[in-house]
mmCIF file of C-alpha atoms in Angstrom:
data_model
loop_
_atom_site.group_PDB
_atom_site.id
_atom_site.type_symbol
_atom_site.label_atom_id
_atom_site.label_comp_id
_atom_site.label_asym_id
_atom_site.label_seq_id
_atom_site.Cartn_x
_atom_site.Cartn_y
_atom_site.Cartn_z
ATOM 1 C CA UNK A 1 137.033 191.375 165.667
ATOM 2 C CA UNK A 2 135.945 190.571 162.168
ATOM 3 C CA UNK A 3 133.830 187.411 161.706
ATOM 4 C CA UNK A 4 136.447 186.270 159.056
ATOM 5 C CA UNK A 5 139.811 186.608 161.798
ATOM 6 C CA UNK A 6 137.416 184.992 164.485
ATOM 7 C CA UNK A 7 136.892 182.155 161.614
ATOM 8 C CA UNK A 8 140.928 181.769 160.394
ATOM 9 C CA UNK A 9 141.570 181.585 164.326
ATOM 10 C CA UNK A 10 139.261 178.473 164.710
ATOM 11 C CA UNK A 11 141.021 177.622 161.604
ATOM 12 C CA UNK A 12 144.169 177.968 162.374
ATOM 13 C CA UNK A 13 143.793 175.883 165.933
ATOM 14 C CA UNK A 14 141.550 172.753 164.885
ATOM 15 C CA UNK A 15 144.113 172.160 162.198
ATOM 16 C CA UNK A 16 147.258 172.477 163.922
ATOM 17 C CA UNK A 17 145.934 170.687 166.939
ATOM 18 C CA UNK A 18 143.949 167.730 165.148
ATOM 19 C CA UNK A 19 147.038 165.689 165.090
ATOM 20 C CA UNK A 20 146.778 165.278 169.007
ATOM 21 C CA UNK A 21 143.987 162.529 169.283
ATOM 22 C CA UNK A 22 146.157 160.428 166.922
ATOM 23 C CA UNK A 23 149.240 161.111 169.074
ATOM 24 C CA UNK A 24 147.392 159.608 172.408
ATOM 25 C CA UNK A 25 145.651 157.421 170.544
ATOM 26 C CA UNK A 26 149.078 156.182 169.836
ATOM 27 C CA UNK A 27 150.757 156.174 172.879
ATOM 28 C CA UNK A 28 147.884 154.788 174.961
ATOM 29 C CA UNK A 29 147.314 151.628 172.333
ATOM 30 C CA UNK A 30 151.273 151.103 171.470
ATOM 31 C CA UNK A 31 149.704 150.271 167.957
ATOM 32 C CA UNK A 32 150.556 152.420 164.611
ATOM 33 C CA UNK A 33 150.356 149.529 162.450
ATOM 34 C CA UNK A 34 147.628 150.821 160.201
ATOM 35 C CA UNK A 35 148.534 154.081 160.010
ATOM 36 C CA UNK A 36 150.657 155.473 156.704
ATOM 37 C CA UNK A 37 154.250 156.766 158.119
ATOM 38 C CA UNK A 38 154.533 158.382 154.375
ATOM 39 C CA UNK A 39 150.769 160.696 155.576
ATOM 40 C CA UNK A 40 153.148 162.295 158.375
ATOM 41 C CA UNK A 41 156.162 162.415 156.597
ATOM 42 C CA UNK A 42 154.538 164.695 153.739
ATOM 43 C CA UNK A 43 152.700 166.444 156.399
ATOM 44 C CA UNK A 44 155.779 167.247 158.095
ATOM 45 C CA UNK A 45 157.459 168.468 154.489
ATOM 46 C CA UNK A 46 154.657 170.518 153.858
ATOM 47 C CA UNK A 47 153.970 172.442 157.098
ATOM 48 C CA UNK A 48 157.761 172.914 157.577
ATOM 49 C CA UNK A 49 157.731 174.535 154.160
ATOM 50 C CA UNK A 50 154.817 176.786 154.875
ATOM 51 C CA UNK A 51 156.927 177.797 158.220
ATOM 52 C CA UNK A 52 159.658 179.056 155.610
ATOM 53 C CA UNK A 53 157.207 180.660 153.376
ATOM 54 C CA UNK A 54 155.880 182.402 156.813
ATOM 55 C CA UNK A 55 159.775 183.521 157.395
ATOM 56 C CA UNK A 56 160.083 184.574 154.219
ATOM 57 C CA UNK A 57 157.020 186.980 154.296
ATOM 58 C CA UNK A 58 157.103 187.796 158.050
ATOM 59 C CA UNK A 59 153.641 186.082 158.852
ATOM 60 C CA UNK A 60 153.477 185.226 162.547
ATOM 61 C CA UNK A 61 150.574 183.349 162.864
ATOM 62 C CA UNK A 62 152.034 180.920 159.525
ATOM 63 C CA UNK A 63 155.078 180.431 161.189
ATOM 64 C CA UNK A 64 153.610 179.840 164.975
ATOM 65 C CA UNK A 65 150.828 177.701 163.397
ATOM 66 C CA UNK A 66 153.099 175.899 160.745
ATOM 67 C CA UNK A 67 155.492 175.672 163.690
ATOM 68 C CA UNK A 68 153.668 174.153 165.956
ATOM 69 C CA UNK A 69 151.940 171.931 163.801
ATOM 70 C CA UNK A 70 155.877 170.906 162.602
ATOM 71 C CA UNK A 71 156.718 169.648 166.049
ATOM 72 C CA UNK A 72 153.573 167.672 166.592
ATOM 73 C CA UNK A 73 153.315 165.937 163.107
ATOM 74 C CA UNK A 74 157.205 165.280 163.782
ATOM 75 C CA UNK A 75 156.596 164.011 167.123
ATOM 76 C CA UNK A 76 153.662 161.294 165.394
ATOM 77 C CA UNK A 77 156.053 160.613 162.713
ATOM 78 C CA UNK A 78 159.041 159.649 165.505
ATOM 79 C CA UNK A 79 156.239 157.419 167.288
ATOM 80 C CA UNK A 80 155.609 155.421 164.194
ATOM 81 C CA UNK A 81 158.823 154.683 163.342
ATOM 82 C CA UNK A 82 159.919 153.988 166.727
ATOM 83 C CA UNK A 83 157.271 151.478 167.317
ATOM 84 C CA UNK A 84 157.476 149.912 163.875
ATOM 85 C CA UNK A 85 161.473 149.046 164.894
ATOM 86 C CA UNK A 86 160.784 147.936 168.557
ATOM 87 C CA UNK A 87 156.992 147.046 168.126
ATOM 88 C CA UNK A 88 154.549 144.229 166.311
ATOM 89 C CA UNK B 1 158.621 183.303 139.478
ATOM 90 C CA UNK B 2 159.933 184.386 142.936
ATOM 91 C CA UNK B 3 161.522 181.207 145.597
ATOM 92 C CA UNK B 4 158.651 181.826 148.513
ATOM 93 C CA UNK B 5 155.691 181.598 145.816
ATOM 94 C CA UNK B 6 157.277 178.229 144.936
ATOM 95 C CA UNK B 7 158.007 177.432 148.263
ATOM 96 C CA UNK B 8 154.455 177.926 148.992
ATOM 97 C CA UNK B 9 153.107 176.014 146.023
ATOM 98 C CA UNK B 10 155.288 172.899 147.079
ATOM 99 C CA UNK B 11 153.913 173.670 150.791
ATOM 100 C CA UNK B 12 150.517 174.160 149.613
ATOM 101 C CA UNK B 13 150.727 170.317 147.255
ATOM 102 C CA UNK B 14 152.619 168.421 150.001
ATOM 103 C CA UNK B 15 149.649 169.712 153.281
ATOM 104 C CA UNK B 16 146.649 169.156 150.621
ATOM 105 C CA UNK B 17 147.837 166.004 149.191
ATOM 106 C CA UNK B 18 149.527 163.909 152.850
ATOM 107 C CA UNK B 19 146.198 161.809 153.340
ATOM 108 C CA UNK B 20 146.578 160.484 149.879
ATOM 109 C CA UNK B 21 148.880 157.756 151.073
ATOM 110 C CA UNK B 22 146.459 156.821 154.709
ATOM 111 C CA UNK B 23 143.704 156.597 151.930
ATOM 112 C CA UNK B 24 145.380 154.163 149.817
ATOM 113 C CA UNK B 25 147.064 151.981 152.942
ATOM 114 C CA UNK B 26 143.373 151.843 154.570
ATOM 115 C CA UNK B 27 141.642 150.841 151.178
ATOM 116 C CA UNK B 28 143.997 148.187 150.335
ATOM 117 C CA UNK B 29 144.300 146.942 153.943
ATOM 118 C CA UNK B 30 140.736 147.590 155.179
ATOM 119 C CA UNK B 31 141.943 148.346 158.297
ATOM 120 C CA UNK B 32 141.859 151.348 160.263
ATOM 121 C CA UNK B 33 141.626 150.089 164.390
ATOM 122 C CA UNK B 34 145.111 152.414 165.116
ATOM 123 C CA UNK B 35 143.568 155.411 163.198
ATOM 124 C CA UNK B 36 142.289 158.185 165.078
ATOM 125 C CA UNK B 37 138.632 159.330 163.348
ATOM 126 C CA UNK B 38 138.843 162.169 165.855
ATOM 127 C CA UNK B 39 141.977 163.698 164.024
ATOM 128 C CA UNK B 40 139.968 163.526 160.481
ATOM 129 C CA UNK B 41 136.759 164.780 161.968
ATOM 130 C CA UNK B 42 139.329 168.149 163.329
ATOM 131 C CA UNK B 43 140.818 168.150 160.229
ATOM 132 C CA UNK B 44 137.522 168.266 158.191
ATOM 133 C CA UNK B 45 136.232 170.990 160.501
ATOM 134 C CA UNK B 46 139.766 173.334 159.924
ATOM 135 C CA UNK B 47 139.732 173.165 156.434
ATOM 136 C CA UNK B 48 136.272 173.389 155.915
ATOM 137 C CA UNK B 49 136.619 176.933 158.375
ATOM 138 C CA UNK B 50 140.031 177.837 155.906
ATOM 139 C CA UNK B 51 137.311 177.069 152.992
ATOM 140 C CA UNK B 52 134.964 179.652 154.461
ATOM 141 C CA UNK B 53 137.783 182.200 155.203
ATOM 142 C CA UNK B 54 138.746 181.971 151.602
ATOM 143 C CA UNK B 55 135.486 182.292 150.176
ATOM 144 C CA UNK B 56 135.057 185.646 152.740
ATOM 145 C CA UNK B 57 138.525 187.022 151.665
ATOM 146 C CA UNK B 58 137.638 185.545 147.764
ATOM 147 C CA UNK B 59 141.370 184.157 147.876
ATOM 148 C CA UNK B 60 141.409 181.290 145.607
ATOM 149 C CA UNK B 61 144.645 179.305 146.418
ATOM 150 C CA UNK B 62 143.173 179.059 149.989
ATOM 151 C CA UNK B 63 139.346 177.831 149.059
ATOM 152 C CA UNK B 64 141.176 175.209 146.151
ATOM 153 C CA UNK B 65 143.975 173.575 148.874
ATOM 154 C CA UNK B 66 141.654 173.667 151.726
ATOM 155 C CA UNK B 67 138.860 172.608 149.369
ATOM 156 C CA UNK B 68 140.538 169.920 147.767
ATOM 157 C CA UNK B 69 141.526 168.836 151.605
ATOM 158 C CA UNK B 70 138.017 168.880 152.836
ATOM 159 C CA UNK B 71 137.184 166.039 150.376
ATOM 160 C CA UNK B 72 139.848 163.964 150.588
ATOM 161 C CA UNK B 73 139.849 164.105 154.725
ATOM 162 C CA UNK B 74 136.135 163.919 154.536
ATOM 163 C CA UNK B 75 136.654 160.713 152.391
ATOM 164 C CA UNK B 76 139.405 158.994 154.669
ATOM 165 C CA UNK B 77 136.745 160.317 157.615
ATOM 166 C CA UNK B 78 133.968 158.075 155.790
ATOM 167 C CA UNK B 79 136.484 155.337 155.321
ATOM 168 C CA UNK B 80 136.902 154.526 158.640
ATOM 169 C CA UNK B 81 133.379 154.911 159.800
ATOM 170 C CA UNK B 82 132.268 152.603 157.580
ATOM 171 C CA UNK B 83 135.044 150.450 158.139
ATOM 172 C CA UNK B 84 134.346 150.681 162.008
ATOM 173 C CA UNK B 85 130.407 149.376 161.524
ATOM 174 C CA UNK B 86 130.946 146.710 159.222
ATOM 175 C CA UNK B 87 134.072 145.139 161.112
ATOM 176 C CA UNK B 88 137.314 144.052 161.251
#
């Protein structure tokens, strides 16, 4: 494996998966009050687009990585709003 | 200009420019106690690697996004430290 694939693979994985902390960080503390629901909403624009510019050109690891990254920057985005209705 | 290079320009804007808005919220509030410094530290170590992979592969839409990103994250990332030693 090239150096450059072994570096686009860490890549790829810290910054599809750096959303996590901030997810239990979340749940554990029940508190999202200081963190910007419009961050995760353009977050979830943008990597969704980039998962139809991977379908588009038939790029796996853009559409697995944009993908995934969707679903978890969706999932922070559902926590905010849900504790901002029931919440503080 | 084809619909997937625009859809990836739009993608590109919206994934580079999503911390713009936890910037502004944490300057104008000064507080950042719900914000996770572990998801900026991630994020400043992925697109710092993408930065790296696109100076290797001399692609310069990747080293510009991911360049710009690595600034702005490694701001918010400095926003919060300093926030966290001088108190809330």
């Amino acid at each position: 494996m090239l150096a450059e694939d072994l570096i686009g693979i860490l890549a790829g994985v810290f910054t599809t998966l750096a959303v996590l902390p901030q997810i239990i960080k979340a749940l554990q503390t029940r508190k999202v009050e200081d963190v910007s629901p419009y961050m995760f909403f353009i977050l979830c624009l943008g990597v969704g687009l980039w998962t139809v510019y991977g379908i588009f050109k038939m790029d796996w690891p853009i559409i697995l990585t944009n993908g995934i990254s969707f679903i978890l920057n969706s999932l922070m985005l559902g926590i905010i709003i849900t504790q901002k209705q029931h919440g503080i």
